[in-house]
mmCIF file of N, CA and C in Angstrom:
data_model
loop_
_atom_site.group_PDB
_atom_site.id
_atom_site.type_symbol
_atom_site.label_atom_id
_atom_site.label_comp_id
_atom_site.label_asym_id
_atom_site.label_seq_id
_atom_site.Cartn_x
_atom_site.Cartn_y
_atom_site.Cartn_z
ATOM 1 N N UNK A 1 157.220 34.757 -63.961
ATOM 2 C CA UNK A 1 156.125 33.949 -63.451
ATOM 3 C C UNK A 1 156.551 32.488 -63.431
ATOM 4 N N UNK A 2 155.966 31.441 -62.398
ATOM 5 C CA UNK A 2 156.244 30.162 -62.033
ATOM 6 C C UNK A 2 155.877 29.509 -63.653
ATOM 7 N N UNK A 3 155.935 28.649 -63.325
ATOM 8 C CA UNK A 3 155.288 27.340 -64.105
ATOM 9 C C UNK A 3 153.919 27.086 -63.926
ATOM 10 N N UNK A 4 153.313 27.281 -62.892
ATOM 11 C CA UNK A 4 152.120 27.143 -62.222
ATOM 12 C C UNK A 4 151.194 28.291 -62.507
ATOM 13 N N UNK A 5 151.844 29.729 -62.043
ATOM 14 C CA UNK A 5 151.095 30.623 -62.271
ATOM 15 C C UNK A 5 150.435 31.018 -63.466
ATOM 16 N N UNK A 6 149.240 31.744 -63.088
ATOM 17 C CA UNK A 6 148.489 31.734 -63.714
ATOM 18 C C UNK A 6 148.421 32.929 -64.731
ATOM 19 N N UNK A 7 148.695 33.436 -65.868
ATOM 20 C CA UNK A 7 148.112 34.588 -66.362
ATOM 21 C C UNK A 7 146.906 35.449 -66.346
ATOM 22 N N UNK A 8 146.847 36.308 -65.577
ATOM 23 C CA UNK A 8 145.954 37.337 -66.144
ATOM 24 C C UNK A 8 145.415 37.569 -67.565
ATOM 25 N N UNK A 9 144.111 37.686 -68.304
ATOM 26 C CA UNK A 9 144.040 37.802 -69.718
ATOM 27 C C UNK A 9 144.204 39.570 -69.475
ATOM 28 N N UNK A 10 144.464 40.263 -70.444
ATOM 29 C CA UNK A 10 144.129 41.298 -70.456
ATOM 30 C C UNK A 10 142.915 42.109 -70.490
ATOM 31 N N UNK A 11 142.993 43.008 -69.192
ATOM 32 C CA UNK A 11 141.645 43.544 -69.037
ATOM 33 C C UNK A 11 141.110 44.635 -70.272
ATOM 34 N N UNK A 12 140.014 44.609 -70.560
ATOM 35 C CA UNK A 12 139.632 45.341 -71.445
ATOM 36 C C UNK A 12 138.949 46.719 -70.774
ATOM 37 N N UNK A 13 139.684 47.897 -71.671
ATOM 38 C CA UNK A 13 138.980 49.586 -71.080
ATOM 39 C C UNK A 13 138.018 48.887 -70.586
ATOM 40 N N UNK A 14 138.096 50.153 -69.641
ATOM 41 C CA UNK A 14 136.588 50.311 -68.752
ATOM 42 C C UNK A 14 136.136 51.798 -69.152
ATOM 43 N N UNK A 15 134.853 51.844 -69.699
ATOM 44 C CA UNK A 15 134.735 53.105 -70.422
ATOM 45 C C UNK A 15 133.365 53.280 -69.210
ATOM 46 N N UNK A 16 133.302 54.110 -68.491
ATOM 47 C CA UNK A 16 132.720 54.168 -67.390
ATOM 48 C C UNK A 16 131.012 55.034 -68.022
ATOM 49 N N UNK A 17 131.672 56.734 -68.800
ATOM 50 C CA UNK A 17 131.219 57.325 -69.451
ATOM 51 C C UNK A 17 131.173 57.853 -71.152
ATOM 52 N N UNK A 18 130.047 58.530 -71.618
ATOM 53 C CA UNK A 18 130.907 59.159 -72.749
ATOM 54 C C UNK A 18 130.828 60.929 -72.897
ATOM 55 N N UNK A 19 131.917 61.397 -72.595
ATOM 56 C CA UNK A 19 130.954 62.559 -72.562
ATOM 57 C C UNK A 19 131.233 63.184 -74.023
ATOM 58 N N UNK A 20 129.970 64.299 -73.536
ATOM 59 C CA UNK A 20 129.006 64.940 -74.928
ATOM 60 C C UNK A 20 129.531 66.720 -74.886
ATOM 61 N N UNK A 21 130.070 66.932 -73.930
ATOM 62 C CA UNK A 21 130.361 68.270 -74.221
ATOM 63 C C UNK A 21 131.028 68.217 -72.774
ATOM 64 N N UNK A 22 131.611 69.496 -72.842
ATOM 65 C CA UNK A 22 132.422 70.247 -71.081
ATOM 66 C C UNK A 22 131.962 71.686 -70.951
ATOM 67 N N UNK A 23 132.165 71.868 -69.255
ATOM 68 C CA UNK A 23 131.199 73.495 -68.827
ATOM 69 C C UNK A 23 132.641 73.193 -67.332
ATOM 70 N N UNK A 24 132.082 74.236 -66.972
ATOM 71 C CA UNK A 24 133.095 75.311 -66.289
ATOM 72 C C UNK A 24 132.422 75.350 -64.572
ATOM 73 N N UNK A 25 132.803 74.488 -63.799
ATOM 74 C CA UNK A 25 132.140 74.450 -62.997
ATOM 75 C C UNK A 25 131.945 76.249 -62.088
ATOM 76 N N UNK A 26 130.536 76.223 -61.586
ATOM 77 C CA UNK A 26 129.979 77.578 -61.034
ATOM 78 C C UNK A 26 129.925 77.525 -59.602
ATOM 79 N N UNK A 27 128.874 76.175 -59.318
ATOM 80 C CA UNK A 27 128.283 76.216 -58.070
ATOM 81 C C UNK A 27 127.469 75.082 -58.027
ATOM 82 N N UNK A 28 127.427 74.648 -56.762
ATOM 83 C CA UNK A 28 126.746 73.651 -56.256
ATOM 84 C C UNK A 28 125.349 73.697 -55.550
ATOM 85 N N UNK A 29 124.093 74.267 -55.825
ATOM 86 C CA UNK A 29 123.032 74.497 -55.056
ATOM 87 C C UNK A 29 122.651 73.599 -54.196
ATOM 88 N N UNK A 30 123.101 72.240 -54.782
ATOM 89 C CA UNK A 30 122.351 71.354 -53.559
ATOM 90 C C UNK A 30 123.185 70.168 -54.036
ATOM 91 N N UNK A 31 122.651 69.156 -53.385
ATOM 92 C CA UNK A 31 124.007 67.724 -53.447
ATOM 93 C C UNK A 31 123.623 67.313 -54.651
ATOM 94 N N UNK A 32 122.552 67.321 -55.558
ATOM 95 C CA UNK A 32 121.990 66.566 -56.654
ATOM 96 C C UNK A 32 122.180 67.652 -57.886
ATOM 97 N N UNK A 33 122.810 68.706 -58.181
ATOM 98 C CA UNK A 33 122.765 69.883 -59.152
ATOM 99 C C UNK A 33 124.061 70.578 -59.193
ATOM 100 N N UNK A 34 124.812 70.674 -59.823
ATOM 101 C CA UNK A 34 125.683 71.722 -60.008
ATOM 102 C C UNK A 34 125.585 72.870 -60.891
ATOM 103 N N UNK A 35 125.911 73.891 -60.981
ATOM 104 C CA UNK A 35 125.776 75.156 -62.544
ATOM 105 C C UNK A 35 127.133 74.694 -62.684
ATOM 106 N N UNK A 36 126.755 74.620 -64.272
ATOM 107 C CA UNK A 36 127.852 74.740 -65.153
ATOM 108 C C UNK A 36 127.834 76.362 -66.140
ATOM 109 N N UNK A 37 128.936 76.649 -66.671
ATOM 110 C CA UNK A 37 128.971 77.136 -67.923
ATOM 111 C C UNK A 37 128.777 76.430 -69.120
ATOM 112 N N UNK A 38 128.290 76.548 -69.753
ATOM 113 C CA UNK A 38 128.144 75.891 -71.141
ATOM 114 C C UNK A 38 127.901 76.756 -72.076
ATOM 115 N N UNK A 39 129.724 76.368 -73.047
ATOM 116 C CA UNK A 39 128.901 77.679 -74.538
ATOM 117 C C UNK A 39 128.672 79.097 -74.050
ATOM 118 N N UNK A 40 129.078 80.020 -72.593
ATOM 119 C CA UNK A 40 128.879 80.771 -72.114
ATOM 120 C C UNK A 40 127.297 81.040 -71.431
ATOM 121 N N UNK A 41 127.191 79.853 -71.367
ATOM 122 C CA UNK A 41 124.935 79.962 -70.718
ATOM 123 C C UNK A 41 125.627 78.987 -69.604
ATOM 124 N N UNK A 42 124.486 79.680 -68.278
ATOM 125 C CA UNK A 42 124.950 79.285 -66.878
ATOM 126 C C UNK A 42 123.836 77.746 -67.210
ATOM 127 N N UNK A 43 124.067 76.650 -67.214
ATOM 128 C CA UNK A 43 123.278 75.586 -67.268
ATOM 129 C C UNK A 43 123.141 75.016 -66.236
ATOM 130 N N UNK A 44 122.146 74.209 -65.660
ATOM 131 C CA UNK A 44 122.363 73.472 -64.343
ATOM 132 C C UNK A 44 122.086 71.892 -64.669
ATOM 133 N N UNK A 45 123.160 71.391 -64.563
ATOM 134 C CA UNK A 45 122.806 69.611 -64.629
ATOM 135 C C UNK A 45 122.659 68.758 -63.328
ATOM 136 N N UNK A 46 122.330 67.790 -63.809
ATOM 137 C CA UNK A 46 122.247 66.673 -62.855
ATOM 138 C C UNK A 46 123.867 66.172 -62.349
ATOM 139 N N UNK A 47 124.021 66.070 -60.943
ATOM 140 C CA UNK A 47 125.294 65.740 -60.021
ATOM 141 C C UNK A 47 124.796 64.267 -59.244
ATOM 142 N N UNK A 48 124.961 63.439 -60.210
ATOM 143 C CA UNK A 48 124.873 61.867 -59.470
ATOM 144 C C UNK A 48 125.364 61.670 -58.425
ATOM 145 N N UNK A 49 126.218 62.315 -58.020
ATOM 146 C CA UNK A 49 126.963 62.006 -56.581
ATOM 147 C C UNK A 49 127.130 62.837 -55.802
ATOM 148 N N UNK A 50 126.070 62.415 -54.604
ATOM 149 C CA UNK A 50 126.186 63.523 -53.721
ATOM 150 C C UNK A 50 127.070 63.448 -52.291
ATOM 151 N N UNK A 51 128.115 63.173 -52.886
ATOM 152 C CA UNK A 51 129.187 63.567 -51.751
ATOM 153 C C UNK A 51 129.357 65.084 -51.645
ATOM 154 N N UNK A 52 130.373 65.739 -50.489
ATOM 155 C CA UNK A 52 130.599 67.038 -50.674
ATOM 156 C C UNK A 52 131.376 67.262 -51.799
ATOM 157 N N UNK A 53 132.689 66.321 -52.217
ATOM 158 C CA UNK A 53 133.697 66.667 -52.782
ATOM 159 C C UNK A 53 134.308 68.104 -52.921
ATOM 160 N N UNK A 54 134.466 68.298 -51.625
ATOM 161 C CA UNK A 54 134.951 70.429 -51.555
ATOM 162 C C UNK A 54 135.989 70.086 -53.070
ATOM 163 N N UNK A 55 136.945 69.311 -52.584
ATOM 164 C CA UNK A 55 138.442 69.559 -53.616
ATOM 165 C C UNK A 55 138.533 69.178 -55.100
ATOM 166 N N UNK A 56 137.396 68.684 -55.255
ATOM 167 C CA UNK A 56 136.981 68.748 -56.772
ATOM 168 C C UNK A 56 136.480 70.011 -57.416
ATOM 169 N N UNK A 57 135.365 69.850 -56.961
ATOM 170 C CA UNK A 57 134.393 71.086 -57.470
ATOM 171 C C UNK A 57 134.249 72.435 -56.751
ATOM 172 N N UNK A 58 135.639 73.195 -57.456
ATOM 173 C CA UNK A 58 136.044 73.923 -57.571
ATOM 174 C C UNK A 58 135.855 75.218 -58.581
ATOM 175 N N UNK A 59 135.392 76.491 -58.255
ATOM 176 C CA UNK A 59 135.296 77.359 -59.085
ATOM 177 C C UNK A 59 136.235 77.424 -60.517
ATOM 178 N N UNK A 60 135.559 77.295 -61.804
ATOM 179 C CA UNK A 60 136.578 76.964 -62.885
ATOM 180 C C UNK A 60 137.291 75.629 -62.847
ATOM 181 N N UNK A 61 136.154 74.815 -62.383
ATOM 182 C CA UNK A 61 137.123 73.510 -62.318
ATOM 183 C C UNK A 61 135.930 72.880 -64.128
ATOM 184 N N UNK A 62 137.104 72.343 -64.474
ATOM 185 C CA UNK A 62 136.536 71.364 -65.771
ATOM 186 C C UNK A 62 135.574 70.483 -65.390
ATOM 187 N N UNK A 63 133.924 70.658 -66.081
ATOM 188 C CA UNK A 63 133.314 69.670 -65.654
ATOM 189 C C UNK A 63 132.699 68.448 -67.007
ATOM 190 N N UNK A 64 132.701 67.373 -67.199
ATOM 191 C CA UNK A 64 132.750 66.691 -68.210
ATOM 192 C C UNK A 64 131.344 66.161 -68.500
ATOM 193 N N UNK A 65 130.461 66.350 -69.450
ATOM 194 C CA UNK A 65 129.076 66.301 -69.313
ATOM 195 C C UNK A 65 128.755 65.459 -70.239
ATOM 196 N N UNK A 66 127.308 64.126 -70.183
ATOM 197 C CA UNK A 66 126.973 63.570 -70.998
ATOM 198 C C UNK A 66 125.506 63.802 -71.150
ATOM 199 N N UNK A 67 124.929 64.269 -72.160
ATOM 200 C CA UNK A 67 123.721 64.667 -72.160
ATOM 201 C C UNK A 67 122.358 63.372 -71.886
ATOM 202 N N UNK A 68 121.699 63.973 -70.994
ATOM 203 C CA UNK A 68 120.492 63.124 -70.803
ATOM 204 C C UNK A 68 119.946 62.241 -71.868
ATOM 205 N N UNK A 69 119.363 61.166 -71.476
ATOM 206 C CA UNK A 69 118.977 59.863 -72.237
ATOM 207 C C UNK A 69 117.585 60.400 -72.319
ATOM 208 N N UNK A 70 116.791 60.623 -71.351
ATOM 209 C CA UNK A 70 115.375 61.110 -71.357
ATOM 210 C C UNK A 70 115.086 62.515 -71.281
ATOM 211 N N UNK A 71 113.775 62.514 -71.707
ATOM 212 C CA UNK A 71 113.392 64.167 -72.496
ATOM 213 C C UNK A 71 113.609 64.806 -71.062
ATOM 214 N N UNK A 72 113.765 66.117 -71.131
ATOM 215 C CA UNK A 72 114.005 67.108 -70.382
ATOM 216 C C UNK A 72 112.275 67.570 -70.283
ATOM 217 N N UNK A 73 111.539 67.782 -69.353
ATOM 218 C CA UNK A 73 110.332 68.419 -68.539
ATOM 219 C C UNK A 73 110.130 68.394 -67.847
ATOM 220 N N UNK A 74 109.358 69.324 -67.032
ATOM 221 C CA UNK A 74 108.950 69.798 -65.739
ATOM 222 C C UNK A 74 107.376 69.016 -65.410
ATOM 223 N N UNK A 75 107.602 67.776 -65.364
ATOM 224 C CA UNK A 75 106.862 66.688 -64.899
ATOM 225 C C UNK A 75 107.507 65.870 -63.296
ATOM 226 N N UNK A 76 107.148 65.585 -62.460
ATOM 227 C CA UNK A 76 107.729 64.182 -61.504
ATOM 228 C C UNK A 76 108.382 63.257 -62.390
ATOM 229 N N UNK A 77 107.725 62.502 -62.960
ATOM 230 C CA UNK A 77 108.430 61.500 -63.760
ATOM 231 C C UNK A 77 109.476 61.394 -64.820
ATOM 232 N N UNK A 78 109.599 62.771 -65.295
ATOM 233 C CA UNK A 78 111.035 62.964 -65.893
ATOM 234 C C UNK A 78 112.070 64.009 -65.350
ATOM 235 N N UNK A 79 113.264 63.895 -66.158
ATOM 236 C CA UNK A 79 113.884 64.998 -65.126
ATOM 237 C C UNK A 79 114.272 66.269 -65.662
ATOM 238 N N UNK A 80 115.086 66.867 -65.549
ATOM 239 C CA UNK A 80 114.781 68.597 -65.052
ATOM 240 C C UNK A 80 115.737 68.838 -65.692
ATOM 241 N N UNK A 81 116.890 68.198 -66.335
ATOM 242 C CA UNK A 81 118.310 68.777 -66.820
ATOM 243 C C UNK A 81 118.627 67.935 -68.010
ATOM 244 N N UNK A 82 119.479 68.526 -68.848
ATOM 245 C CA UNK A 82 119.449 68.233 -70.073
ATOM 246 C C UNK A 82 121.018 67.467 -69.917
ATOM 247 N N UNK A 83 121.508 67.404 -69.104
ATOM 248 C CA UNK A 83 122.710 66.564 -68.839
ATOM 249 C C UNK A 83 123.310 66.166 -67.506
ATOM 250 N N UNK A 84 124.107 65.251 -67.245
ATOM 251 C CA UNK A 84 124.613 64.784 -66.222
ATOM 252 C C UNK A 84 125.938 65.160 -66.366
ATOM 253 N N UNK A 85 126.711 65.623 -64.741
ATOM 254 C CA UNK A 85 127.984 65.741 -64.665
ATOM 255 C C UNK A 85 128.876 64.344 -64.680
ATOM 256 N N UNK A 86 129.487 63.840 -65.241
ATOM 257 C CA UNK A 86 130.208 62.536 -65.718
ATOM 258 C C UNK A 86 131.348 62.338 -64.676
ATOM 259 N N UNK A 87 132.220 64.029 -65.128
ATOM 260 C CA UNK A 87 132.919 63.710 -63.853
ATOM 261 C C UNK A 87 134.177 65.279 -64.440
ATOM 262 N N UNK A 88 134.987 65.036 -63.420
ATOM 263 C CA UNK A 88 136.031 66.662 -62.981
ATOM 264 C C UNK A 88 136.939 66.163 -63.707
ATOM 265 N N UNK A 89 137.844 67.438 -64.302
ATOM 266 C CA UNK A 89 139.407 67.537 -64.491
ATOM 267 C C UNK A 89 139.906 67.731 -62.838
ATOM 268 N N UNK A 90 140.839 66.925 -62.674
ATOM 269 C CA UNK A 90 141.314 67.622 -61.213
ATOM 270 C C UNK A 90 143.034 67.258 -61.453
ATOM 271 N N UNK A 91 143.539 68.216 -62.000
ATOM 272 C CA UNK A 91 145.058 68.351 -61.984
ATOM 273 C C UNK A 91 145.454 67.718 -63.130
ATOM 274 N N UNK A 92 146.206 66.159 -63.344
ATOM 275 C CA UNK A 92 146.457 65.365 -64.662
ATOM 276 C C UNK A 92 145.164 64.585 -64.719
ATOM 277 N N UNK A 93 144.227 64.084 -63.724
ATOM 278 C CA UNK A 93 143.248 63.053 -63.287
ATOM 279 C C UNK A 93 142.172 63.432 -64.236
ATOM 280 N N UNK A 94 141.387 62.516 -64.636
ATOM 281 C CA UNK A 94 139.956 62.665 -64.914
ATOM 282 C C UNK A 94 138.854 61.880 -63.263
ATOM 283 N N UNK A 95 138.727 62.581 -62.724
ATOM 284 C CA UNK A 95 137.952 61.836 -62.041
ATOM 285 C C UNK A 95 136.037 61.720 -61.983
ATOM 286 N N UNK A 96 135.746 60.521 -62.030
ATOM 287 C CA UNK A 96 134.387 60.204 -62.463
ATOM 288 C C UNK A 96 133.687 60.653 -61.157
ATOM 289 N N UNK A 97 132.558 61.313 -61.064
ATOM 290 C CA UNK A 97 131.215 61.868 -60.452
ATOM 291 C C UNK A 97 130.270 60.646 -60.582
ATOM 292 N N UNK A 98 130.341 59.666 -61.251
ATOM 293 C CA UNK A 98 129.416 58.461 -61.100
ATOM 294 C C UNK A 98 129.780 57.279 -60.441
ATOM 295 N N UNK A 99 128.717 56.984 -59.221
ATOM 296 C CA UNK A 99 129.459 55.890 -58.329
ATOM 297 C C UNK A 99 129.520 54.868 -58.779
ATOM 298 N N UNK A 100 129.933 53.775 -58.846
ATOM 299 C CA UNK A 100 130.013 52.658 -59.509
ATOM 300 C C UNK A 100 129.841 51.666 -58.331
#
């Protein structure tokens, strides 16, 4: 580096998620839901991102889950799943399911 230039400080992790457990991806019913396996129980969570992503979510693909902040009931105003998909194993990658 010059004389002039400037240093970069070092960036600090970016911890995007945390997850709380992993399930086994099943199926996709709709753009907002995926089934997981969990613990061997077919579970269905919340899928923040509703792209298609065919090449992710993949039968037996690793899915990385952080459990819901708010109570789980069958009200409008709360929601329906006891966790969110965080994001895929896809090969060496962790890739995140939450848009940023």
């Amino acid at each position: 580096m010059g004389e002039g230039a400037l240093r970069s400080p070092p960036s600090p992790e970016l911890q995007l998620f945390s997850p709380d457990a992993e399930g086994r991806f099943l199926e996709r019913p709709n753009r907002f839901v995926i089934d997981v396996e969990l613990d061997g129980i077919r579970t269905r969570v919340h899928c923040p991102n509703p792209g298609r992503m065919t090449e992710l979510l993949v039968p037996g693909a690793t899915i990385l889950l952080e459990r819901a902040q708010a109570p789980v009931a069958r009200t409008p105003q709360t929601r329906r799943t006891a966790y969110t998909a965080a994001a895929v194993i896809h090969g060496e990658a962790v890739v995140s399911l939450i848009p940023v």
